[in-house]
Amino acid sequence: MKILLVLSMLLSMVIGDVVILNGEEPNSQSNCARVCSGTTGRTSTNWVDYSSTQGIYVDVDIEACGFVKVPTVTTSVEGRSSHWGATGTSSVYDTTTSKFRVYLNRASLRKEFASERLWNIDWIAVGFTC
């Protein structure tokens, strides 16, 4: 009996406790909740120019998280310099179970500017896997 109690305590420490109060779609079973996070990488973010002179975007792949329902995504822009002046840093677009997009805007913003300053997206997604 003591072994089961210890095993149960260890298992709860490994699994943790994720509670999703509400999300983009109806909730699933609580044991299916997952927190998944990542970064697009300082030297590997694939910025794309979207406006003639002042905007870029990046599509972020979250397929490896294994979500079966659209997760809630929170983002931040990390870099070496100048990212503080961009707008849209926490605005998430077109989220699906496998990807989302972030648009950034700033005067004269092009993909080269962001890449030279090592801009990248850090993200956390919370959703269900079953």
PDB file of C-alpha atoms in Angstrom:
ATOM      1  CA  MET A   1       0.000   0.000   0.000  1.00  0.00           C
ATOM      2  CA  LYS A   2       2.825   2.388   0.864  1.00  0.00           C
ATOM      3  CA  ILE A   3       4.413   1.700  -2.510  1.00  0.00           C
ATOM      4  CA  LEU A   4       1.191   2.693  -4.295  1.00  0.00           C
ATOM      5  CA  LEU A   5       0.962   5.901  -2.281  1.00  0.00           C
ATOM      6  CA  VAL A   6       4.560   6.853  -3.092  1.00  0.00           C
ATOM      7  CA  LEU A   7       4.065   5.939  -6.748  1.00  0.00           C
ATOM      8  CA  SER A   8       0.906   8.024  -6.891  1.00  0.00           C
ATOM      9  CA  MET A   9       2.696  11.027  -5.364  1.00  0.00           C
ATOM     10  CA  LEU A  10       5.602  10.715  -7.802  1.00  0.00           C
ATOM     11  CA  LEU A  11       3.255  10.390 -10.747  1.00  0.00           C
ATOM     12  CA  SER A  12       1.325  13.522  -9.740  1.00  0.00           C
ATOM     13  CA  MET A  13       4.607  15.452  -9.519  1.00  0.00           C
ATOM     14  CA  VAL A  14       5.582  14.327 -13.028  1.00  0.00           C
ATOM     15  CA  ILE A  15       2.174  14.915 -14.608  1.00  0.00           C
ATOM     16  CA  GLY A  16       1.500  18.241 -12.896  1.00  0.00           C
ATOM     17  CA  ASP A  17      -1.790  20.034 -12.802  1.00  0.00           C
ATOM     18  CA  VAL A  18      -3.170  21.819 -15.852  1.00  0.00           C
ATOM     19  CA  VAL A  19      -6.642  23.293 -15.563  1.00  0.00           C
ATOM     20  CA  ILE A  20      -8.296  24.890 -18.589  1.00  0.00           C
ATOM     21  CA  LEU A  21     -11.312  26.923 -17.514  1.00  0.00           C
ATOM     22  CA  ASN A  22     -12.434  27.726 -21.057  1.00  0.00           C
ATOM     23  CA  GLY A  23     -10.965  27.737 -24.523  1.00  0.00           C
ATOM     24  CA  GLU A  24     -11.633  28.319 -28.193  1.00  0.00           C
ATOM     25  CA  GLU A  25     -13.699  25.126 -28.419  1.00  0.00           C
ATOM     26  CA  PRO A  26     -15.667  23.072 -25.864  1.00  0.00           C
ATOM     27  CA  ASN A  27     -13.406  21.514 -23.247  1.00  0.00           C
ATOM     28  CA  SER A  28     -12.337  17.894 -23.348  1.00  0.00           C
ATOM     29  CA  GLN A  29     -11.376  15.679 -20.434  1.00  0.00           C
ATOM     30  CA  SER A  30      -9.054  17.379 -17.951  1.00  0.00           C
ATOM     31  CA  ASN A  31      -6.505  14.569 -18.255  1.00  0.00           C
ATOM     32  CA  CYS A  32      -6.092  15.566 -21.913  1.00  0.00           C
ATOM     33  CA  ALA A  33      -4.904  19.121 -21.116  1.00  0.00           C
ATOM     34  CA  ARG A  34      -1.429  20.043 -22.362  1.00  0.00           C
ATOM     35  CA  VAL A  35       0.901  23.013 -22.105  1.00  0.00           C
ATOM     36  CA  CYS A  36       3.272  23.198 -25.056  1.00  0.00           C
ATOM     37  CA  SER A  37       5.821  25.947 -25.686  1.00  0.00           C
ATOM     38  CA  GLY A  38       8.573  26.869 -28.065  1.00  0.00           C
ATOM     39  CA  THR A  39      10.357  29.475 -30.096  1.00  0.00           C
ATOM     40  CA  THR A  40      10.807  30.119 -33.788  1.00  0.00           C
ATOM     41  CA  GLY A  41      14.522  30.572 -33.084  1.00  0.00           C
ATOM     42  CA  ARG A  42      16.809  33.593 -33.211  1.00  0.00           C
ATOM     43  CA  THR A  43      18.474  32.518 -36.436  1.00  0.00           C
ATOM     44  CA  SER A  44      15.749  30.343 -37.938  1.00  0.00           C
ATOM     45  CA  THR A  45      12.595  32.504 -37.912  1.00  0.00           C
ATOM     46  CA  ASN A  46      11.169  32.662 -41.432  1.00  0.00           C
ATOM     47  CA  TRP A  47       9.872  36.246 -41.535  1.00  0.00           C
ATOM     48  CA  VAL A  48       7.834  37.191 -44.612  1.00  0.00           C
ATOM     49  CA  ASP A  49       7.241  40.756 -45.890  1.00  0.00           C
ATOM     50  CA  TYR A  50       3.501  41.421 -46.184  1.00  0.00           C
ATOM     51  CA  SER A  51       3.139  45.154 -46.761  1.00  0.00           C
ATOM     52  CA  SER A  52       4.989  47.336 -49.206  1.00  0.00           C
ATOM     53  CA  THR A  53       7.049  49.028 -46.485  1.00  0.00           C
ATOM     54  CA  GLN A  54       6.068  48.296 -42.906  1.00  0.00           C
ATOM     55  CA  GLY A  55       5.042  44.802 -42.048  1.00  0.00           C
ATOM     56  CA  ILE A  56       6.190  41.238 -41.629  1.00  0.00           C
ATOM     57  CA  TYR A  57       4.625  37.994 -40.486  1.00  0.00           C
ATOM     58  CA  VAL A  58       5.653  34.497 -39.495  1.00  0.00           C
ATOM     59  CA  ASP A  59       3.721  31.240 -39.455  1.00  0.00           C
ATOM     60  CA  VAL A  60       4.467  29.143 -36.378  1.00  0.00           C
ATOM     61  CA  ASP A  61       4.212  25.357 -36.570  1.00  0.00           C
ATOM     62  CA  ILE A  62       2.732  23.775 -33.425  1.00  0.00           C
ATOM     63  CA  GLU A  63       1.740  20.435 -34.953  1.00  0.00           C
ATOM     64  CA  ALA A  64       4.148  18.498 -32.712  1.00  0.00           C
ATOM     65  CA  CYS A  65       2.081  19.595 -29.676  1.00  0.00           C
ATOM     66  CA  GLY A  66      -0.592  17.113 -30.739  1.00  0.00           C
ATOM     67  CA  PHE A  67      -3.634  19.316 -30.114  1.00  0.00           C
ATOM     68  CA  VAL A  68      -6.996  17.993 -31.313  1.00  0.00           C
ATOM     69  CA  LYS A  69      -8.831  21.241 -30.547  1.00  0.00           C
ATOM     70  CA  VAL A  70      -7.714  24.817 -31.207  1.00  0.00           C
ATOM     71  CA  PRO A  71      -5.447  25.836 -28.304  1.00  0.00           C
ATOM     72  CA  THR A  72      -5.130  29.189 -26.584  1.00  0.00           C
ATOM     73  CA  VAL A  73      -1.839  30.753 -27.670  1.00  0.00           C
ATOM     74  CA  THR A  74       0.192  33.493 -25.991  1.00  0.00           C
ATOM     75  CA  THR A  75       3.179  35.054 -27.750  1.00  0.00           C
ATOM     76  CA  SER A  76       6.067  37.394 -27.154  1.00  0.00           C
ATOM     77  CA  VAL A  77       8.737  38.780 -29.476  1.00  0.00           C
ATOM     78  CA  GLU A  78      12.316  38.252 -28.338  1.00  0.00           C
ATOM     79  CA  GLY A  79      15.417  39.664 -29.990  1.00  0.00           C
ATOM     80  CA  ARG A  80      18.628  41.649 -29.705  1.00  0.00           C
ATOM     81  CA  SER A  81      17.213  45.145 -30.297  1.00  0.00           C
ATOM     82  CA  SER A  82      14.365  47.356 -31.503  1.00  0.00           C
ATOM     83  CA  HIS A  83      11.545  44.826 -31.106  1.00  0.00           C
ATOM     84  CA  TRP A  84      10.063  46.973 -28.324  1.00  0.00           C
ATOM     85  CA  GLY A  85       8.804  49.391 -30.979  1.00  0.00           C
ATOM     86  CA  ALA A  86       6.869  46.870 -33.051  1.00  0.00           C
ATOM     87  CA  THR A  87       3.109  46.493 -32.743  1.00  0.00           C
ATOM     88  CA  GLY A  88       1.285  43.185 -32.916  1.00  0.00           C
ATOM     89  CA  THR A  89       3.772  41.301 -30.773  1.00  0.00           C
ATOM     90  CA  SER A  90       1.061  39.461 -28.847  1.00  0.00           C
ATOM     91  CA  SER A  91      -1.618  39.368 -31.547  1.00  0.00           C
ATOM     92  CA  VAL A  92      -2.245  35.826 -32.757  1.00  0.00           C
ATOM     93  CA  TYR A  93      -4.036  35.140 -36.064  1.00  0.00           C
ATOM     94  CA  ASP A  94      -5.532  32.099 -37.793  1.00  0.00           C
ATOM     95  CA  THR A  95      -4.847  29.618 -34.983  1.00  0.00           C
ATOM     96  CA  THR A  96      -5.507  25.968 -35.781  1.00  0.00           C
ATOM     97  CA  THR A  97      -4.468  22.755 -34.054  1.00  0.00           C
ATOM     98  CA  SER A  98      -1.224  22.818 -36.050  1.00  0.00           C
ATOM     99  CA  LYS A  99      -0.219  26.468 -36.620  1.00  0.00           C
ATOM    100  CA  PHE A 100      -0.775  30.160 -35.962  1.00  0.00           C
ATOM    101  CA  ARG A 101       0.446  33.447 -37.449  1.00  0.00           C
ATOM    102  CA  VAL A 102       1.856  36.649 -35.951  1.00  0.00           C
ATOM    103  CA  TYR A 103       1.940  39.950 -37.873  1.00  0.00           C
ATOM    104  CA  LEU A 104       4.276  42.751 -36.809  1.00  0.00           C
ATOM    105  CA  ASN A 105       4.047  46.361 -37.887  1.00  0.00           C
ATOM    106  CA  ARG A 106       6.497  49.243 -37.621  1.00  0.00           C
ATOM    107  CA  ALA A 107       7.633  52.030 -39.933  1.00  0.00           C
ATOM    108  CA  SER A 108       9.977  50.656 -42.605  1.00  0.00           C
ATOM    109  CA  LEU A 109       9.807  47.111 -41.188  1.00  0.00           C
ATOM    110  CA  ARG A 110      11.146  44.429 -43.539  1.00  0.00           C
ATOM    111  CA  LYS A 111      12.179  40.838 -42.903  1.00  0.00           C
ATOM    112  CA  GLU A 112      15.889  41.713 -43.139  1.00  0.00           C
ATOM    113  CA  PHE A 113      15.543  44.234 -40.292  1.00  0.00           C
ATOM    114  CA  ALA A 114      13.986  41.595 -38.010  1.00  0.00           C
ATOM    115  CA  SER A 115      16.449  38.873 -38.980  1.00  0.00           C
ATOM    116  CA  GLU A 116      19.501  41.100 -38.450  1.00  0.00           C
ATOM    117  CA  ARG A 117      18.250  41.850 -34.919  1.00  0.00           C
ATOM    118  CA  LEU A 118      17.488  38.173 -34.206  1.00  0.00           C
ATOM    119  CA  TRP A 119      13.756  38.724 -33.692  1.00  0.00           C
ATOM    120  CA  ASN A 120      11.821  35.549 -32.983  1.00  0.00           C
ATOM    121  CA  ILE A 121       8.517  34.436 -31.514  1.00  0.00           C
ATOM    122  CA  ASP A 122       8.414  32.761 -28.099  1.00  0.00           C
ATOM    123  CA  TRP A 123       5.067  31.077 -27.500  1.00  0.00           C
ATOM    124  CA  ILE A 124       2.994  29.041 -25.109  1.00  0.00           C
ATOM    125  CA  ALA A 125      -0.049  27.051 -26.234  1.00  0.00           C
ATOM    126  CA  VAL A 126      -2.589  25.453 -23.895  1.00  0.00           C
ATOM    127  CA  GLY A 127      -5.113  22.987 -25.236  1.00  0.00           C
ATOM    128  CA  PHE A 128      -6.396  19.433 -25.411  1.00  0.00           C
ATOM    129  CA  THR A 129      -4.810  16.343 -26.932  1.00  0.00           C
ATOM    130  CA  CYS A 130      -7.830  14.015 -26.725  1.00  0.00           C
TER     131      CYS A 130
END
